[in-house]
PDB file of C-alpha atoms in Angstrom:
ATOM      1  CA  MET Y 248       0.050  -0.048  -0.028  1.00 39.00           C
ATOM      2  CA  THR Y 249       2.760   2.433   0.924  1.00 39.00           C
ATOM      3  CA  PHE Y 250       4.608   1.647  -2.351  1.00 40.00           C
ATOM      4  CA  VAL Y 251       1.516   2.316  -4.396  1.00 42.00           C
ATOM      5  CA  ASN Y 252       0.849   5.671  -2.769  1.00 48.00           C
ATOM      6  CA  THR Y 253       4.553   6.756  -3.062  1.00 47.00           C
ATOM      7  CA  ARG Y 254       4.585   5.883  -6.742  1.00 46.00           C
ATOM      8  CA  PHE Y 255       1.234   7.721  -7.201  1.00 41.00           C
ATOM      9  CA  ALA Y 256       2.561  10.842  -5.568  1.00 43.00           C
ATOM     10  CA  ARG Y 257       5.663  10.762  -7.616  1.00 47.00           C
ATOM     11  CA  THR Y 258       3.594  10.423 -10.794  1.00 41.00           C
ATOM     12  CA  LEU Y 259       1.285  13.251  -9.729  1.00 41.00           C
ATOM     13  CA  PHE Y 260       4.310  15.519  -8.909  1.00 42.00           C
ATOM     14  CA  ALA Y 261       5.871  14.696 -12.319  1.00 42.00           C
ATOM     15  CA  ALA Y 262       2.661  15.499 -14.118  1.00 40.00           C
ATOM     16  CA  ALA Y 263       2.220  18.696 -12.274  1.00 41.00           C
ATOM     17  CA  ALA Y 264       5.879  19.694 -13.160  1.00 40.00           C
ATOM     18  CA  LEU Y 265       5.266  19.060 -16.825  1.00 36.00           C
ATOM     19  CA  LEU Y 266       2.017  20.986 -16.743  1.00 39.00           C
ATOM     20  CA  VAL Y 267       3.783  23.988 -15.231  1.00 40.00           C
ATOM     21  CA  ALA Y 268       6.620  23.724 -17.749  1.00 40.00           C
ATOM     22  CA  GLY Y 269       4.373  23.307 -20.749  1.00 40.00           C
ATOM     23  CA  VAL Y 270       1.633  25.740 -20.031  1.00 39.00           C
ATOM     24  CA  SER Y 271       3.349  28.511 -18.171  1.00 42.00           C
ATOM     25  CA  GLY Y 272       7.072  28.429 -18.954  1.00 44.00           C
ATOM     26  CA  ALA Y 273       7.353  32.110 -18.742  1.00 43.00           C
ATOM     27  CA  TYR Y 274       5.825  32.264 -15.266  1.00 52.00           C
ATOM     28  CA  ALA Y 275       9.043  30.927 -13.765  1.00 65.00           C
ATOM     29  CA  GLN Y 276      11.122  33.713 -15.211  1.00 84.00           C
ATOM     30  CA  THR Y 277      11.432  37.230 -13.679  1.00 96.00           C
ATOM     31  CA  ILE Y 278       9.777  39.881 -15.815  1.00 98.00           C
ATOM     32  CA  LYS Y 279      11.879  42.782 -16.420  1.00 98.00           C
ATOM     33  CA  ILE Y 280       9.921  45.935 -16.695  1.00 98.00           C
ATOM     34  CA  GLY Y 281      11.464  49.101 -18.138  1.00 98.00           C
ATOM     35  CA  SER Y 282      10.460  52.691 -18.709  1.00 98.00           C
ATOM     36  CA  LYS Y 283      11.575  55.819 -20.278  1.00 97.00           C
ATOM     37  CA  ASN Y 284      12.784  58.894 -18.351  1.00 93.00           C
ATOM     38  CA  PHE Y 285       9.827  60.930 -17.226  1.00 91.00           C
ATOM     39  CA  THR Y 286       7.208  60.845 -14.557  1.00 94.00           C
ATOM     40  CA  GLU Y 287       4.243  59.254 -16.499  1.00 96.00           C
ATOM     41  CA  GLN Y 288       6.464  56.471 -17.626  1.00 97.00           C
ATOM     42  CA  PHE Y 289       7.666  55.779 -14.016  1.00 98.00           C
ATOM     43  CA  ILE Y 290       4.040  55.638 -12.901  1.00 98.00           C
ATOM     44  CA  VAL Y 291       2.836  53.313 -15.631  1.00 98.00           C
ATOM     45  CA  ALA Y 292       5.742  51.032 -15.244  1.00 98.00           C
ATOM     46  CA  GLU Y 293       4.919  50.740 -11.598  1.00 98.00           C
ATOM     47  CA  LEU Y 294       1.331  50.083 -12.302  1.00 98.00           C
ATOM     48  CA  TYR Y 295       2.311  47.180 -14.596  1.00 98.00           C
ATOM     49  CA  ALA Y 296       4.756  45.875 -12.005  1.00 98.00           C
ATOM     50  CA  ALA Y 297       2.264  45.934  -9.168  1.00 98.00           C
ATOM     51  CA  ALA Y 298      -0.414  44.246 -11.144  1.00 98.00           C
ATOM     52  CA  LEU Y 299       2.009  41.487 -12.262  1.00 98.00           C
ATOM     53  CA  GLU Y 300       3.155  40.954  -8.810  1.00 98.00           C
ATOM     54  CA  ASN Y 301      -0.363  40.700  -7.532  1.00 97.00           C
ATOM     55  CA  ALA Y 302      -0.923  38.027 -10.269  1.00 97.00           C
ATOM     56  CA  GLY Y 303       1.891  35.896  -8.774  1.00 96.00           C
ATOM     57  CA  PHE Y 304       4.846  36.973 -10.939  1.00 97.00           C
ATOM     58  CA  LYS Y 305       8.335  37.989  -9.923  1.00 98.00           C
ATOM     59  CA  VAL Y 306       9.267  41.383 -11.333  1.00 98.00           C
ATOM     60  CA  GLU Y 307      12.485  43.234 -11.751  1.00 98.00           C
ATOM     61  CA  ARG Y 308      12.060  47.020 -12.214  1.00 98.00           C
ATOM     62  CA  LYS Y 309      14.400  48.880 -14.723  1.00 98.00           C
ATOM     63  CA  ILE Y 310      12.810  52.138 -14.566  1.00 97.00           C
ATOM     64  CA  ASN Y 311      14.294  55.445 -16.033  1.00 96.00           C
ATOM     65  CA  LEU Y 312      16.448  53.876 -18.754  1.00 97.00           C
ATOM     66  CA  GLY Y 313      16.406  57.054 -20.878  1.00 94.00           C
ATOM     67  CA  GLY Y 314      14.769  58.323 -24.041  1.00 93.00           C
ATOM     68  CA  THR Y 315      12.717  56.424 -26.605  1.00 95.00           C
ATOM     69  CA  LEU Y 316      15.565  54.690 -28.537  1.00 94.00           C
ATOM     70  CA  VAL Y 317      17.254  53.478 -25.244  1.00 97.00           C
ATOM     71  CA  ALA Y 318      14.257  51.874 -24.128  1.00 97.00           C
ATOM     72  CA  HIS Y 319      13.484  50.413 -27.500  1.00 98.00           C
ATOM     73  CA  GLU Y 320      17.010  48.914 -27.833  1.00 98.00           C
ATOM     74  CA  ALA Y 321      16.782  47.488 -24.362  1.00 98.00           C
ATOM     75  CA  LEU Y 322      13.525  45.684 -25.360  1.00 98.00           C
ATOM     76  CA  LYS Y 323      15.034  44.445 -28.655  1.00 98.00           C
ATOM     77  CA  SER Y 324      18.021  43.123 -26.832  1.00 97.00           C
ATOM     78  CA  GLY Y 325      16.162  41.288 -24.054  1.00 97.00           C
ATOM     79  CA  ALA Y 326      17.532  43.603 -21.379  1.00 98.00           C
ATOM     80  CA  ILE Y 327      13.857  44.241 -20.521  1.00 98.00           C
ATOM     81  CA  ASP Y 328      10.647  42.346 -21.387  1.00 98.00           C
ATOM     82  CA  LEU Y 329       8.257  45.151 -21.735  1.00 98.00           C
ATOM     83  CA  TYR Y 330       7.866  48.897 -21.348  1.00 98.00           C
ATOM     84  CA  PRO Y 331       5.029  51.370 -21.922  1.00 98.00           C
ATOM     85  CA  GLU Y 332       5.158  53.223 -25.231  1.00 98.00           C
ATOM     86  CA  TYR Y 333       3.051  55.564 -27.398  1.00 97.00           C
ATOM     87  CA  THR Y 334       1.741  54.662 -30.844  1.00 97.00           C
ATOM     88  CA  GLY Y 335       2.680  58.134 -32.237  1.00 92.00           C
ATOM     89  CA  THR Y 336       6.303  57.688 -30.933  1.00 93.00           C
ATOM     90  CA  GLY Y 337       6.542  54.254 -32.537  1.00 96.00           C
ATOM     91  CA  PHE Y 338       5.130  55.736 -35.790  1.00 93.00           C
ATOM     92  CA  ASN Y 339       7.473  58.609 -35.956  1.00 87.00           C
ATOM     93  CA  ALA Y 340      10.603  57.955 -33.944  1.00 91.00           C
ATOM     94  CA  VAL Y 341      10.908  54.118 -34.634  1.00 96.00           C
ATOM     95  CA  MET Y 342       9.197  53.614 -37.927  1.00 95.00           C
ATOM     96  CA  LYS Y 343      10.404  57.125 -39.110  1.00 92.00           C
ATOM     97  CA  ALA Y 344       7.079  57.312 -41.047  1.00 89.00           C
ATOM     98  CA  THR Y 345       7.224  59.823 -43.880  1.00 83.00           C
ATOM     99  CA  THR Y 346       3.366  60.192 -44.267  1.00 80.00           C
ATOM    100  CA  THR Y 347       0.880  61.918 -41.937  1.00 77.00           C
ATOM    101  CA  GLU Y 348      -1.737  59.729 -40.371  1.00 87.00           C
ATOM    102  CA  THR Y 349      -4.126  60.917 -37.611  1.00 86.00           C
ATOM    103  CA  ASP Y 350      -6.548  57.899 -37.514  1.00 91.00           C
ATOM    104  CA  PRO Y 351      -5.720  56.179 -34.118  1.00 93.00           C
ATOM    105  CA  GLU Y 352      -6.493  52.720 -35.312  1.00 96.00           C
ATOM    106  CA  LYS Y 353      -4.544  53.043 -38.539  1.00 96.00           C
ATOM    107  CA  VAL Y 354      -1.605  54.367 -36.569  1.00 96.00           C
ATOM    108  CA  ARG Y 355      -1.809  51.516 -34.082  1.00 97.00           C
ATOM    109  CA  GLN Y 356      -2.117  48.765 -36.847  1.00 97.00           C
ATOM    110  CA  LEU Y 357       0.801  50.247 -38.810  1.00 97.00           C
ATOM    111  CA  VAL Y 358       3.108  50.333 -35.761  1.00 98.00           C
ATOM    112  CA  LYS Y 359       1.909  46.893 -34.602  1.00 98.00           C
ATOM    113  CA  ASP Y 360       2.663  45.316 -37.982  1.00 98.00           C
ATOM    114  CA  PHE Y 361       5.979  47.119 -38.368  1.00 98.00           C
ATOM    115  CA  TYR Y 362       7.206  46.038 -34.873  1.00 98.00           C
ATOM    116  CA  GLU Y 363       6.237  42.403 -35.367  1.00 98.00           C
ATOM    117  CA  LYS Y 364       7.868  42.200 -38.822  1.00 98.00           C
ATOM    118  CA  GLU Y 365      11.046  44.090 -37.969  1.00 98.00           C
ATOM    119  CA  PHE Y 366      11.599  43.220 -34.310  1.00 98.00           C
ATOM    120  CA  LYS Y 367       9.331  40.434 -33.418  1.00 98.00           C
ATOM    121  CA  LEU Y 368       7.807  42.588 -30.719  1.00 98.00           C
ATOM    122  CA  THR Y 369       4.095  42.979 -29.932  1.00 98.00           C
ATOM    123  CA  TRP Y 370       1.959  45.881 -29.089  1.00 98.00           C
ATOM    124  CA  LEU Y 371      -0.841  44.858 -26.689  1.00 98.00           C
ATOM    125  CA  LYS Y 372      -4.144  46.549 -26.405  1.00 97.00           C
ATOM    126  CA  PRO Y 373      -3.869  50.208 -25.900  1.00 97.00           C
ATOM    127  CA  SER Y 374      -5.141  52.270 -22.906  1.00 98.00           C
ATOM    128  CA  ASN Y 375      -7.431  55.297 -23.191  1.00 97.00           C
ATOM    129  CA  ILE Y 376      -4.417  57.607 -22.668  1.00 97.00           C
ATOM    130  CA  ASN Y 377      -3.777  59.642 -25.730  1.00 94.00           C
ATOM    131  CA  ASN Y 378      -0.833  61.677 -24.653  1.00 94.00           C
ATOM    132  CA  GLY Y 379      -0.053  63.562 -27.795  1.00 89.00           C
ATOM    133  CA  TYR Y 380       1.810  66.790 -28.074  1.00 87.00           C
ATOM    134  CA  ALA Y 381       0.054  69.951 -26.911  1.00 93.00           C
ATOM    135  CA  ILE Y 382       1.177  73.414 -27.903  1.00 97.00           C
ATOM    136  CA  VAL Y 383       0.248  75.555 -25.017  1.00 97.00           C
ATOM    137  CA  VAL Y 384       0.158  79.399 -24.326  1.00 98.00           C
ATOM    138  CA  ARG Y 385      -0.697  81.662 -21.361  1.00 98.00           C
ATOM    139  CA  PRO Y 386      -4.211  83.118 -21.442  1.00 97.00           C
ATOM    140  CA  ASP Y 387      -2.806  86.559 -21.934  1.00 97.00           C
ATOM    141  CA  THR Y 388      -0.882  85.535 -25.050  1.00 98.00           C
ATOM    142  CA  ALA Y 389      -3.936  83.722 -26.534  1.00 98.00           C
ATOM    143  CA  LYS Y 390      -6.065  86.977 -26.040  1.00 97.00           C
ATOM    144  CA  GLU Y 391      -3.336  89.285 -27.381  1.00 98.00           C
ATOM    145  CA  TYR Y 392      -2.839  87.390 -30.594  1.00 98.00           C
ATOM    146  CA  ASN Y 393      -6.260  85.784 -30.855  1.00 98.00           C
ATOM    147  CA  LEU Y 394      -4.837  82.260 -30.722  1.00 98.00           C
ATOM    148  CA  LYS Y 395      -7.218  79.326 -30.749  1.00 98.00           C
ATOM    149  CA  THR Y 396      -5.542  77.061 -33.379  1.00 98.00           C
ATOM    150  CA  LEU Y 397      -2.175  76.166 -34.717  1.00 98.00           C
ATOM    151  CA  THR Y 398      -3.195  77.863 -37.832  1.00 98.00           C
ATOM    152  CA  ASP Y 399      -3.554  81.174 -35.800  1.00 98.00           C
ATOM    153  CA  LEU Y 400      -0.122  80.530 -34.339  1.00 98.00           C
ATOM    154  CA  GLY Y 401       1.500  80.205 -37.705  1.00 98.00           C
ATOM    155  CA  LYS Y 402       0.556  83.697 -38.710  1.00 98.00           C
ATOM    156  CA  VAL Y 403       2.143  85.265 -35.644  1.00 98.00           C
ATOM    157  CA  ALA Y 404       4.998  82.816 -34.718  1.00 98.00           C
ATOM    158  CA  ASN Y 405       7.713  85.196 -35.772  1.00 98.00           C
ATOM    159  CA  LYS Y 406       6.714  87.471 -32.977  1.00 98.00           C
ATOM    160  CA  LEU Y 407       6.771  84.712 -30.309  1.00 98.00           C
ATOM    161  CA  SER Y 408       9.407  82.574 -28.505  1.00 98.00           C
ATOM    162  CA  LEU Y 409       9.043  78.794 -28.185  1.00 98.00           C
ATOM    163  CA  GLY Y 410      10.342  76.578 -25.370  1.00 97.00           C
ATOM    164  CA  ALA Y 411      10.478  72.899 -26.166  1.00 94.00           C
ATOM    165  CA  GLY Y 412      12.196  69.608 -25.308  1.00 88.00           C
ATOM    166  CA  THR Y 413      15.175  68.091 -26.940  1.00 81.00           C
ATOM    167  CA  GLU Y 414      13.244  65.549 -29.069  1.00 77.00           C
ATOM    168  CA  PHE Y 415      10.970  68.078 -30.425  1.00 85.00           C
ATOM    169  CA  VAL Y 416      13.688  69.778 -32.533  1.00 80.00           C
ATOM    170  CA  ASP Y 417      14.343  66.941 -34.981  1.00 74.00           C
ATOM    171  CA  ARG Y 418      11.102  65.152 -35.150  1.00 74.00           C
ATOM    172  CA  ARG Y 419       8.649  65.581 -37.986  1.00 74.00           C
ATOM    173  CA  ASP Y 420       5.751  66.248 -35.579  1.00 77.00           C
ATOM    174  CA  GLY Y 421       7.921  68.948 -34.006  1.00 89.00           C
ATOM    175  CA  ILE Y 422       9.380  72.251 -35.189  1.00 92.00           C
ATOM    176  CA  ALA Y 423       9.952  71.052 -38.707  1.00 90.00           C
ATOM    177  CA  GLY Y 424       6.210  70.012 -38.937  1.00 90.00           C
ATOM    178  CA  LEU Y 425       4.942  73.220 -37.544  1.00 95.00           C
ATOM    179  CA  LYS Y 426       6.849  75.110 -40.200  1.00 94.00           C
ATOM    180  CA  GLU Y 427       5.777  72.738 -42.958  1.00 92.00           C
ATOM    181  CA  VAL Y 428       2.134  72.447 -42.156  1.00 94.00           C
ATOM    182  CA  TYR Y 429       1.412  75.820 -40.339  1.00 97.00           C
ATOM    183  CA  GLY Y 430       4.230  78.073 -41.661  1.00 97.00           C
ATOM    184  CA  ALA Y 431       5.283  78.702 -38.074  1.00 97.00           C
ATOM    185  CA  GLU Y 432       8.819  80.217 -37.845  1.00 96.00           C
ATOM    186  CA  PHE Y 433       9.453  81.398 -34.343  1.00 97.00           C
ATOM    187  CA  LYS Y 434      11.266  84.520 -33.194  1.00 97.00           C
ATOM    188  CA  GLU Y 435      13.416  82.427 -30.838  1.00 96.00           C
ATOM    189  CA  PHE Y 436      13.754  78.938 -29.711  1.00 95.00           C
ATOM    190  CA  LYS Y 437      14.831  77.783 -26.202  1.00 96.00           C
ATOM    191  CA  GLN Y 438      15.502  74.163 -25.424  1.00 93.00           C
ATOM    192  CA  PHE Y 439      14.528  72.631 -22.061  1.00 92.00           C
ATOM    193  CA  ALA Y 440      15.371  68.986 -21.393  1.00 83.00           C
ATOM    194  CA  ALA Y 441      13.038  68.819 -18.396  1.00 86.00           C
ATOM    195  CA  LEU Y 442       9.233  69.276 -19.012  1.00 85.00           C
ATOM    196  CA  ARG Y 443       8.965  71.068 -15.660  1.00 88.00           C
ATOM    197  CA  LEU Y 444      11.492  73.729 -16.737  1.00 95.00           C
ATOM    198  CA  ARG Y 445       9.562  74.621 -19.871  1.00 95.00           C
ATOM    199  CA  TYR Y 446       6.353  74.988 -17.958  1.00 96.00           C
ATOM    200  CA  GLU Y 447       8.137  77.231 -15.486  1.00 96.00           C
ATOM    201  CA  ALA Y 448       9.589  79.281 -18.197  1.00 97.00           C
ATOM    202  CA  LEU Y 449       6.117  79.733 -19.786  1.00 98.00           C
ATOM    203  CA  ALA Y 450       4.570  80.809 -16.428  1.00 97.00           C
ATOM    204  CA  GLN Y 451       7.377  83.139 -15.836  1.00 97.00           C
ATOM    205  CA  LYS Y 452       7.098  84.726 -19.356  1.00 97.00           C
ATOM    206  CA  GLN Y 453      10.601  83.588 -20.347  1.00 97.00           C
ATOM    207  CA  VAL Y 454       8.981  82.003 -23.426  1.00 98.00           C
ATOM    208  CA  ASP Y 455       5.508  82.676 -25.063  1.00 98.00           C
ATOM    209  CA  ILE Y 456       4.748  79.090 -26.070  1.00 98.00           C
ATOM    210  CA  ALA Y 457       5.747  75.641 -25.020  1.00 97.00           C
ATOM    211  CA  ASN Y 458       5.300  72.247 -26.092  1.00 94.00           C
ATOM    212  CA  GLY Y 459       3.814  69.765 -23.605  1.00 91.00           C
ATOM    213  CA  PHE Y 460       1.778  66.602 -23.505  1.00 89.00           C
ATOM    214  CA  SER Y 461      -1.969  66.083 -23.100  1.00 90.00           C
ATOM    215  CA  THR Y 462      -1.657  64.406 -19.666  1.00 93.00           C
ATOM    216  CA  ASP Y 463       0.411  67.190 -18.134  1.00 93.00           C
ATOM    217  CA  TRP Y 464      -1.117  68.342 -14.899  1.00 93.00           C
ATOM    218  CA  GLN Y 465       0.307  71.849 -15.391  1.00 92.00           C
ATOM    219  CA  ILE Y 466      -2.233  72.708 -18.294  1.00 91.00           C
ATOM    220  CA  ALA Y 467      -5.158  72.618 -15.924  1.00 84.00           C
ATOM    221  CA  ALA Y 468      -3.376  73.786 -12.832  1.00 88.00           C
ATOM    222  CA  GLU Y 469      -1.986  76.956 -14.640  1.00 90.00           C
ATOM    223  CA  LYS Y 470      -4.947  77.573 -16.870  1.00 91.00           C
ATOM    224  CA  PHE Y 471      -2.742  77.306 -19.930  1.00 95.00           C
ATOM    225  CA  ILE Y 472      -4.522  77.060 -23.239  1.00 94.00           C
ATOM    226  CA  ALA Y 473      -3.728  74.092 -25.622  1.00 91.00           C
ATOM    227  CA  LEU Y 474      -4.071  75.234 -29.197  1.00 96.00           C
ATOM    228  CA  ASP Y 475      -6.067  73.110 -31.588  1.00 94.00           C
ATOM    229  CA  ASP Y 476      -4.083  71.066 -34.024  1.00 93.00           C
ATOM    230  CA  ASP Y 477      -6.641  71.990 -36.725  1.00 94.00           C
ATOM    231  CA  LYS Y 478      -4.654  70.472 -39.661  1.00 92.00           C
ATOM    232  CA  GLY Y 479      -3.711  67.271 -37.928  1.00 87.00           C
ATOM    233  CA  LEU Y 480      -0.046  67.503 -37.605  1.00 88.00           C
ATOM    234  CA  PHE Y 481       0.312  65.461 -34.438  1.00 86.00           C
ATOM    235  CA  PRO Y 482      -0.366  61.740 -34.657  1.00 84.00           C
ATOM    236  CA  PRO Y 483      -2.339  59.937 -31.890  1.00 92.00           C
ATOM    237  CA  TYR Y 484      -0.112  58.913 -28.885  1.00 94.00           C
ATOM    238  CA  PHE Y 485      -2.112  56.111 -27.331  1.00 97.00           C
ATOM    239  CA  LEU Y 486      -0.207  54.309 -24.571  1.00 98.00           C
ATOM    240  CA  ALA Y 487       0.290  50.518 -24.520  1.00 98.00           C
ATOM    241  CA  PRO Y 488       2.703  47.942 -23.299  1.00 98.00           C
ATOM    242  CA  VAL Y 489       5.177  46.828 -25.990  1.00 98.00           C
ATOM    243  CA  VAL Y 490       6.401  43.289 -25.144  1.00 98.00           C
ATOM    244  CA  ARG Y 491       8.722  40.624 -26.140  1.00 98.00           C
ATOM    245  CA  PRO Y 492       7.335  37.284 -27.741  1.00 97.00           C
ATOM    246  CA  GLU Y 493       7.379  35.222 -24.570  1.00 96.00           C
ATOM    247  CA  ILE Y 494       5.306  37.848 -22.689  1.00 97.00           C
ATOM    248  CA  ALA Y 495       2.862  38.133 -25.702  1.00 97.00           C
ATOM    249  CA  GLY Y 496       2.391  34.411 -25.594  1.00 96.00           C
ATOM    250  CA  ASN Y 497       1.441  34.290 -21.899  1.00 97.00           C
ATOM    251  CA  ALA Y 498      -2.300  34.878 -21.476  1.00 97.00           C
ATOM    252  CA  LYS Y 499      -2.052  35.632 -17.748  1.00 97.00           C
ATOM    253  CA  ILE Y 500       0.533  38.333 -18.118  1.00 98.00           C
ATOM    254  CA  VAL Y 501      -1.364  39.966 -21.058  1.00 98.00           C
ATOM    255  CA  GLU Y 502      -4.559  39.964 -18.960  1.00 98.00           C
ATOM    256  CA  ALA Y 503      -2.861  41.594 -16.067  1.00 98.00           C
ATOM    257  CA  LEU Y 504      -1.433  44.324 -18.254  1.00 98.00           C
ATOM    258  CA  GLU Y 505      -4.550  45.020 -20.164  1.00 97.00           C
ATOM    259  CA  LYS Y 506      -6.606  45.317 -16.871  1.00 98.00           C
ATOM    260  CA  VAL Y 507      -4.222  48.158 -15.883  1.00 98.00           C
ATOM    261  CA  GLY Y 508      -4.738  49.807 -19.445  1.00 98.00           C
ATOM    262  CA  ALA Y 509      -8.439  49.723 -19.079  1.00 98.00           C
ATOM    263  CA  LEU Y 510      -8.416  51.986 -15.959  1.00 98.00           C
ATOM    264  CA  LEU Y 511      -6.276  54.665 -17.568  1.00 98.00           C
ATOM    265  CA  ASP Y 512      -7.264  57.743 -19.484  1.00 95.00           C
ATOM    266  CA  ASN Y 513      -5.902  61.267 -19.760  1.00 91.00           C
ATOM    267  CA  GLN Y 514      -7.759  62.831 -16.765  1.00 89.00           C
ATOM    268  CA  THR Y 515      -6.687  59.879 -14.521  1.00 95.00           C
ATOM    269  CA  MET Y 516      -3.102  60.206 -15.692  1.00 95.00           C
ATOM    270  CA  GLN Y 517      -3.047  63.987 -15.190  1.00 90.00           C
ATOM    271  CA  GLU Y 518      -3.991  63.326 -11.545  1.00 93.00           C
ATOM    272  CA  LEU Y 519      -1.396  60.559 -11.043  1.00 96.00           C
ATOM    273  CA  ASN Y 520       1.291  62.657 -12.519  1.00 95.00           C
ATOM    274  CA  ARG Y 521       0.225  65.532 -10.167  1.00 94.00           C
ATOM    275  CA  GLN Y 522       0.512  63.419  -7.123  1.00 96.00           C
ATOM    276  CA  VAL Y 523       4.142  62.613  -8.048  1.00 96.00           C
ATOM    277  CA  GLU Y 524       5.255  65.968  -9.252  1.00 92.00           C
ATOM    278  CA  VAL Y 525       3.264  68.210  -6.850  1.00 93.00           C
ATOM    279  CA  ASP Y 526       2.566  66.122  -3.813  1.00 96.00           C
ATOM    280  CA  LYS Y 527       6.080  64.518  -4.056  1.00 97.00           C
ATOM    281  CA  LYS Y 528       4.786  60.938  -3.655  1.00 98.00           C
ATOM    282  CA  GLU Y 529       6.869  58.032  -4.901  1.00 98.00           C
ATOM    283  CA  PRO Y 530       5.571  56.584  -8.267  1.00 98.00           C
ATOM    284  CA  ARG Y 531       5.462  53.129  -6.691  1.00 98.00           C
ATOM    285  CA  THR Y 532       3.227  54.417  -3.847  1.00 98.00           C
ATOM    286  CA  VAL Y 533       0.938  56.324  -6.315  1.00 98.00           C
ATOM    287  CA  ALA Y 534       0.585  53.199  -8.514  1.00 98.00           C
ATOM    288  CA  ALA Y 535      -0.160  50.858  -5.597  1.00 98.00           C
ATOM    289  CA  ASN Y 536      -2.668  53.185  -4.039  1.00 98.00           C
ATOM    290  CA  PHE Y 537      -4.419  53.694  -7.431  1.00 98.00           C
ATOM    291  CA  LEU Y 538      -4.663  49.951  -8.072  1.00 98.00           C
ATOM    292  CA  LYS Y 539      -5.883  49.160  -4.529  1.00 98.00           C
ATOM    293  CA  ALA Y 540      -8.594  51.933  -4.851  1.00 98.00           C
ATOM    294  CA  LYS Y 541      -9.703  50.257  -8.201  1.00 97.00           C
ATOM    295  CA  GLY Y 542      -9.774  46.779  -6.606  1.00 96.00           C
ATOM    296  CA  LEU Y 543      -7.173  45.470  -8.937  1.00 95.00           C
ATOM    297  CA  VAL Y 544      -4.653  44.554  -6.162  1.00 92.00           C
ATOM    298  CA  ARG Y 545      -5.031  43.481  -2.608  1.00 84.00           C
TER     299      ARG Y 545
END
């Protein structure tokens, strides 16, 4: 009797081991989550990490890697397994698209197909965050020059100074595009690597215009006016996890990541960004509190 039970137990253990190895091989591996080098990326990466840890996975955080191409190369090489990215960034900075496309689904599909063909990387389902570029002005500037759209801006840009980030200079959906599409040639350009600095410069009237992003908390807090991109220069920038093949093939990981995405939109992200940048809370704390409040983690 003892011999039979022992043999049965060994057989059962072996079967369970095979099941784990066959069905969930990626579960045993540590999931390396990366991010780019700004607040929103820190928070979203922490949201992904907390959700995956709650689902039973071991996570290694590799947050604040650098700009787009640094994070992209880390993903290609396997240094990380996933990171949050924007469809418009994939379209312009990675694909280096030479055409203008503003339909969100078309941009997503073009980027998804390109990444799968060129890099064997997968874009998962996007969130409702569309963090596209915003060209913002102070209310007094908008009133003085009657600015509501980027077409309006193009007519008076030579009287105004622009403060923008480093990537904005060379991208087609940046200064070059503003000139090509709207005829905007600015009186002066001042470069600010940190987003916070360009908003401060705008508030303190060191510049007249600044480029920001749609989920920036400063736009609402400072009552800045985002000019309407009436000719569709800027592509949609919907946020989604970009993942390596072993992650894309794991249904439990994909489910956890997409549950996070379903909770996120621009207004939500503005508030989470504010908590980090104004209230000085740690991104990990903000992410954990948000997911607990939403009932996604214990």
